[in-house]
CSV table of C-alpha atoms in Angstrom, one decimal:
chain,number,residue,atom,x,y,z
A,1,MET,CA,87.7,269.9,10.7
A,2,LYS,CA,86.6,268.4,7.5
A,3,TYR,CA,89.3,266.9,6.8
A,4,LYS,CA,90.2,265.5,10.2
A,5,SER,CA,86.4,264.0,9.3
A,6,MET,CA,87.5,262.8,5.7
A,7,LEU,CA,90.8,261.3,7.2
A,8,LYS,CA,88.9,259.3,10.0
A,9,GLN,CA,86.5,257.7,6.7
A,10,ALA,CA,89.5,256.5,4.7
A,11,VAL,CA,90.9,255.1,7.8
A,12,LEU,CA,87.3,253.5,9.1
A,13,ALA,CA,87.3,253.0,5.1
A,14,SER,CA,90.7,250.3,5.1
A,15,SER,CA,89.6,248.9,8.5
A,16,MET,CA,86.6,247.6,6.8
A,17,LEU,CA,88.3,247.0,3.2
A,18,ALA,CA,91.1,244.5,5.7
A,19,LEU,CA,88.0,243.4,7.5
A,20,THR,CA,86.2,241.8,4.0
A,21,ALA,CA,89.4,240.3,2.8
A,22,CYS,CA,89.2,238.0,6.1
A,23,GLU,CA,87.0,234.3,6.1
A,24,THR,CA,85.0,233.6,8.5
A,25,VAL,CA,85.2,229.8,9.9
A,26,GLN,CA,84.4,227.2,12.5
A,27,THR,CA,87.0,225.5,13.1
A,28,THR,CA,85.7,223.1,15.7
A,29,GLN,CA,82.5,221.7,16.8
A,30,GLY,CA,81.6,222.8,19.8
A,31,GLY,CA,81.1,219.1,21.8
A,32,VAL,CA,79.8,219.3,25.4
A,33,VAL,CA,81.9,222.2,26.2
A,34,GLY,CA,80.7,223.9,23.8
A,35,VAL,CA,83.2,226.4,22.0
A,36,ASN,CA,81.0,228.3,19.1
A,37,ARG,CA,83.0,231.5,18.0
A,38,GLU,CA,83.8,231.9,14.9
A,39,GLN,CA,86.7,233.0,13.9
A,40,LYS,CA,87.9,235.6,10.9
A,41,MET,CA,90.4,234.6,9.3
A,42,ALA,CA,93.4,236.1,6.9
A,43,VAL,CA,95.5,234.2,6.4
A,44,SER,CA,95.3,230.3,4.4
A,45,ALA,CA,95.5,227.3,6.7
A,46,ASP,CA,97.6,225.8,3.8
A,47,ALA,CA,100.0,228.1,3.8
A,48,LEU,CA,100.1,228.1,7.6
A,49,GLU,CA,101.0,224.2,8.0
A,50,GLN,CA,103.0,223.9,4.8
A,51,ALA,CA,105.6,226.8,7.4
A,52,ALA,CA,105.0,225.2,10.4
A,53,ARG,CA,105.9,221.4,8.8
A,54,GLU,CA,109.4,223.4,8.2
A,55,GLN,CA,109.5,225.2,10.9
A,56,TYR,CA,108.6,221.6,12.5
A,57,ALA,CA,111.8,219.5,10.5
A,58,GLN,CA,113.6,222.5,11.1
A,59,LEU,CA,113.3,221.9,14.7
A,60,ILE,CA,113.7,218.5,15.0
A,61,ALA,CA,116.5,218.0,12.9
A,62,ALA,CA,118.3,220.1,14.8
A,63,GLU,CA,117.5,219.5,18.4
A,64,ALA,CA,118.9,215.0,17.0
A,65,ARG,CA,122.0,216.9,16.2
A,66,LYS,CA,121.9,218.1,19.6
A,67,GLY,CA,121.2,214.7,21.0
A,68,THR,CA,118.0,215.7,23.3
A,69,LEU,CA,115.7,214.1,20.5
A,70,ASN,CA,113.4,211.1,22.2
A,71,THR,CA,116.8,209.9,24.1
A,72,ASN,CA,115.1,208.6,27.8
A,73,PRO,CA,112.8,205.4,25.6
A,74,ALA,CA,110.5,204.8,28.7
A,75,GLN,CA,109.1,208.6,28.5
A,76,VAL,CA,108.9,208.6,25.2
A,77,ALA,CA,106.2,205.5,25.3
A,78,ARG,CA,104.6,207.1,27.6
A,79,ILE,CA,103.4,210.3,25.8
A,80,LYS,CA,103.2,208.0,23.0
A,81,ALA,CA,100.6,206.2,24.3
A,82,ILE,CA,98.6,209.5,26.4
A,83,ALA,CA,98.9,210.7,22.7
A,84,ALA,CA,97.1,207.5,20.8
A,85,ARG,CA,94.3,207.9,22.6
A,86,ILE,CA,93.4,210.8,22.6
A,87,VAL,CA,94.4,211.8,19.1
A,88,PRO,CA,90.9,209.5,18.1
A,89,GLN,CA,89.0,212.0,20.2
A,90,THR,CA,89.5,215.0,17.6
A,91,ASN,CA,86.6,213.5,15.7
A,92,VAL,CA,83.9,215.4,17.9
A,93,PHE,CA,85.8,218.3,16.7
A,94,ARG,CA,86.7,217.9,13.9
A,95,PRO,CA,86.8,215.5,11.5
A,96,ASP,CA,89.2,216.2,8.9
A,97,ALA,CA,92.2,216.3,12.0
A,98,ARG,CA,92.1,211.3,12.0
A,99,SER,CA,94.4,212.6,9.3
A,100,TRP,CA,96.3,214.8,10.0
A,101,ALA,CA,100.3,213.6,9.9
A,102,TRP,CA,100.2,213.8,13.7
A,103,GLU,CA,103.5,212.7,15.3
A,104,VAL,CA,104.7,213.1,18.6
A,105,ASN,CA,108.8,214.0,20.2
A,106,VAL,CA,109.9,214.5,23.5
A,107,LEU,CA,112.8,216.9,24.3
A,108,THR,CA,115.2,216.6,26.6
A,109,SER,CA,115.3,220.2,28.1
A,110,PRO,CA,114.7,221.7,31.9
A,111,GLU,CA,111.6,223.6,30.0
A,112,VAL,CA,107.9,223.3,31.1
A,113,ASN,CA,106.2,223.2,27.5
A,114,ALA,CA,104.5,221.0,25.7
A,115,TRP,CA,103.3,222.4,22.2
A,116,CYS,CA,101.1,221.2,19.1
A,117,MET,CA,101.8,223.1,16.0
A,118,PRO,CA,99.6,223.5,13.1
A,119,GLY,CA,98.4,219.8,11.0
A,120,GLY,CA,99.2,217.8,14.8
A,121,LYS,CA,103.3,218.1,14.9
A,122,MET,CA,103.4,217.5,18.3
A,123,ALA,CA,106.6,218.1,21.4
A,124,VAL,CA,106.7,217.7,25.1
A,125,TYR,CA,109.8,218.5,26.9
A,126,SER,CA,110.8,216.5,29.6
A,127,GLY,CA,111.1,219.3,32.2
A,128,LEU,CA,107.8,219.3,32.8
A,129,ILE,CA,106.9,215.6,32.9
A,130,GLU,CA,110.2,216.0,35.7
A,131,LYS,CA,109.3,219.1,37.4
A,132,LEU,CA,106.0,218.6,37.8
A,133,GLN,CA,105.8,214.8,38.6
A,134,ALA,CA,103.2,215.0,36.3
A,135,THR,CA,100.5,212.0,36.1
A,136,ASP,CA,99.9,210.3,32.7
A,137,ASP,CA,96.0,212.8,33.6
A,138,GLU,CA,98.2,215.2,34.1
A,139,LEU,CA,99.7,214.9,31.0
A,140,ALA,CA,96.6,214.1,29.0
A,141,ALA,CA,95.4,217.8,29.8
A,142,VAL,CA,98.6,219.2,28.5
A,143,MET,CA,98.4,217.5,25.2
A,144,GLY,CA,94.3,218.2,25.4
A,145,HIS,CA,95.1,221.8,25.9
A,146,GLU,CA,98.3,221.9,23.1
A,147,ILE,CA,96.3,219.4,20.4
A,148,ALA,CA,93.5,222.1,21.1
A,149,HIS,CA,95.0,225.3,19.9
A,150,ALA,CA,96.0,222.9,16.3
A,151,LEU,CA,92.3,221.8,16.5
A,152,ARG,CA,90.6,225.4,16.4
A,153,GLU,CA,93.4,227.3,14.8
A,154,HIS,CA,94.9,229.6,17.3
A,155,ALA,CA,98.1,230.7,14.8
A,156,ARG,CA,95.6,230.9,11.9
A,157,GLU,CA,94.0,233.9,13.7
A,158,ARG,CA,96.6,235.5,15.2
A,159,ALA,CA,98.2,235.7,12.6
A,160,SER,CA,95.5,236.4,10.2
A,161,GLN,CA,95.0,239.2,13.1
A,162,GLN,CA,98.3,240.5,13.3
A,163,MET,CA,97.6,240.8,9.4
A,164,VAL,CA,94.8,243.1,9.1
A,165,ALA,CA,95.6,244.8,12.1
A,166,SER,CA,99.3,245.8,10.8
A,167,GLY,CA,98.2,246.6,7.4
A,168,VAL,CA,95.0,249.3,8.6
A,169,ILE,CA,97.4,250.9,11.7
A,170,SER,CA,100.2,251.2,9.3
A,171,VAL,CA,97.3,252.4,6.8
A,172,GLY,CA,96.1,254.6,9.2
A,173,SER,CA,99.2,256.2,10.7
A,174,ALA,CA,100.1,257.6,7.3
A,175,LEU,CA,96.7,259.3,6.8
A,176,LEU,CA,96.3,261.2,10.0
A,177,GLY,CA,101.0,261.1,10.3
A,178,LEU,CA,101.6,259.7,13.2
A,179,GLY,CA,104.9,258.8,12.3
A,180,GLN,CA,107.7,256.9,13.7
A,181,ILE,CA,106.4,257.3,17.6
A,182,GLY,CA,102.3,257.8,16.7
A,183,GLN,CA,102.7,253.8,14.6
A,184,GLN,CA,104.4,252.4,17.9
A,185,GLY,CA,102.2,253.7,19.7
A,186,ALA,CA,98.4,252.6,18.1
A,187,GLN,CA,100.5,249.0,18.0
A,188,TYR,CA,100.4,249.0,21.7
A,189,ALA,CA,97.2,250.1,21.6
A,190,TYR,CA,96.1,246.9,19.8
A,191,MET,CA,97.7,244.6,22.0
A,192,GLY,CA,96.6,246.1,24.7
A,193,LEU,CA,93.2,246.4,23.6
A,194,VAL,CA,92.6,243.0,20.8
A,195,GLY,CA,95.1,241.2,21.0
A,196,LEU,CA,96.2,239.6,24.3
A,197,PRO,CA,92.3,239.3,25.0
A,198,ASN,CA,91.7,237.8,22.2
A,199,SER,CA,94.7,235.6,23.3
A,200,ARG,CA,93.4,234.5,27.0
A,201,ALA,CA,90.4,233.2,24.7
A,202,HIS,CA,92.5,230.8,22.5
A,203,GLU,CA,93.6,229.4,26.1
A,204,THR,CA,90.5,229.3,27.9
A,205,GLU,CA,89.4,227.2,24.7
A,206,ALA,CA,92.2,225.0,24.6
A,207,ASP,CA,91.8,225.0,28.5
A,208,ARG,CA,87.6,223.2,27.7
A,209,LEU,CA,88.4,221.4,24.4
A,210,GLY,CA,91.1,219.7,26.4
A,211,ILE,CA,89.6,218.4,29.3
A,212,GLU,CA,86.3,217.4,26.9
A,213,LEU,CA,89.9,215.4,24.8
A,214,ALA,CA,91.2,213.9,27.9
A,215,ALA,CA,87.8,213.2,29.0
A,216,ARG,CA,86.8,211.0,26.0
A,217,ALA,CA,90.5,209.2,26.6
A,218,GLY,CA,89.5,207.8,29.5
A,219,TYR,CA,91.7,210.5,31.6
A,220,ASP,CA,90.2,212.3,34.6
A,221,PRO,CA,89.4,215.3,33.8
A,222,ARG,CA,89.8,217.2,37.4
A,223,ALA,CA,93.5,216.5,37.0
A,224,ALA,CA,94.0,220.0,34.5
A,225,VAL,CA,93.3,221.8,38.3
A,226,THR,CA,96.0,219.9,40.1
A,227,LEU,CA,98.1,220.4,37.0
A,228,TRP,CA,97.7,224.6,37.4
A,229,GLN,CA,97.6,224.2,40.6
A,230,LYS,CA,101.5,222.6,40.5
A,231,MET,CA,101.9,225.3,37.8
A,232,GLY,CA,101.2,228.4,39.5
A,233,GLN,CA,103.7,227.1,42.1
A,234,LEU,CA,107.0,227.1,40.0
A,235,GLY,CA,105.8,230.3,38.5
A,236,GLY,CA,106.0,232.3,41.6
A,237,GLY,CA,104.6,235.8,41.5
A,238,GLY,CA,101.9,236.1,38.6
A,239,THR,CA,101.2,238.7,36.3
A,240,PRO,CA,99.3,241.5,36.3
A,241,LYS,CA,95.7,239.5,35.1
A,242,PHE,CA,95.6,242.6,32.0
A,243,LEU,CA,99.4,242.3,31.3
A,244,SER,CA,99.1,238.5,30.1
A,245,THR,CA,98.7,236.1,27.7
A,246,HIS,CA,96.9,233.8,29.7
A,247,PRO,CA,93.5,233.7,32.4
A,248,SER,CA,94.9,235.0,35.9
A,249,GLN,CA,94.7,231.4,37.9
A,250,ALA,CA,92.3,232.2,40.1
A,251,ASP,CA,89.9,232.1,37.2
A,252,ARG,CA,91.9,229.8,34.7
A,253,LEU,CA,91.2,227.2,38.2
A,254,SER,CA,87.7,228.2,38.5
A,255,ASP,CA,86.9,227.5,35.1
A,256,LEU,CA,89.0,224.1,34.7
A,257,THR,CA,87.0,222.9,37.9
A,258,ALA,CA,83.4,224.1,36.4
A,259,TYR,CA,84.3,222.9,32.7
A,260,SER,CA,85.5,218.8,34.6
A,261,GLN,CA,82.0,218.3,35.8
A,262,ARG,CA,80.3,219.1,33.1
A,263,VAL,CA,82.7,216.1,30.8
A,264,MET,CA,83.3,214.0,34.4
A,265,PRO,CA,79.8,211.6,32.5
A,266,LEU,CA,82.5,211.3,29.0
A,267,TYR,CA,85.1,210.0,31.2
A,268,GLU,CA,82.9,208.0,33.3
A,269,GLN,CA,81.6,206.3,29.9
A,270,ALA,CA,85.2,205.7,28.9
A,271,ARG,CA,86.3,204.0,32.1
A,272,LYS,CA,83.4,201.2,31.5
A,273,THR,CA,84.8,200.7,28.5
A,274,ARG,CA,88.5,201.0,28.9
């Protein structure tokens, strides 16, 4: 019993050591939607941004070789025009984002997808535009959501969580003699109890910041609701909520409806000045 107690204390000590290596940061200001959660980072922003730039350059070069990069001038002009209105609004959440080397491209693919890497490197897939028959307001909701992930540095936060968890699990498994099966089980437990709920939190934060970005840019924030309704119609049967990295469809639509109403005054004001 004493030996097990000492082992538990050692695991706890290793956990505390890993946590103390993390930097507590507030990546963005709260805005009207009030996203104020502090984040613990163990990975440097510079390291992640450099990796993102390299990955983005490789991906764009590969798309160019395949002839799938910016093949539809009308789509490209449309996406770039929306980005040109949203990007200046990032100043509300973090002033340094205005100096990022923003870039947006359209990739010809049936995939319904879009993303924004750390540092402002973005891509929108033609499948998202065409399969959803997305309006400009709906595209602004998608792009605002993806930009919000970059502003909140969610990729860096996930990498930091995985780094800390991996170190703690490895040390703990060795000390407790869990072996390969035990360590794998601990990793699954981490993902189920910590990893996936945090991912859902990231999605909710990106939804809320995204609709504020869109509203400030003069796009109707209520389009986020119709966008995710269309997404739900494409998706078929839903994944069980406790195993999903996204909020349930009902939860997401309820939250987006409430927060789109909260930012409606920003949208109305932006319309007057355009």
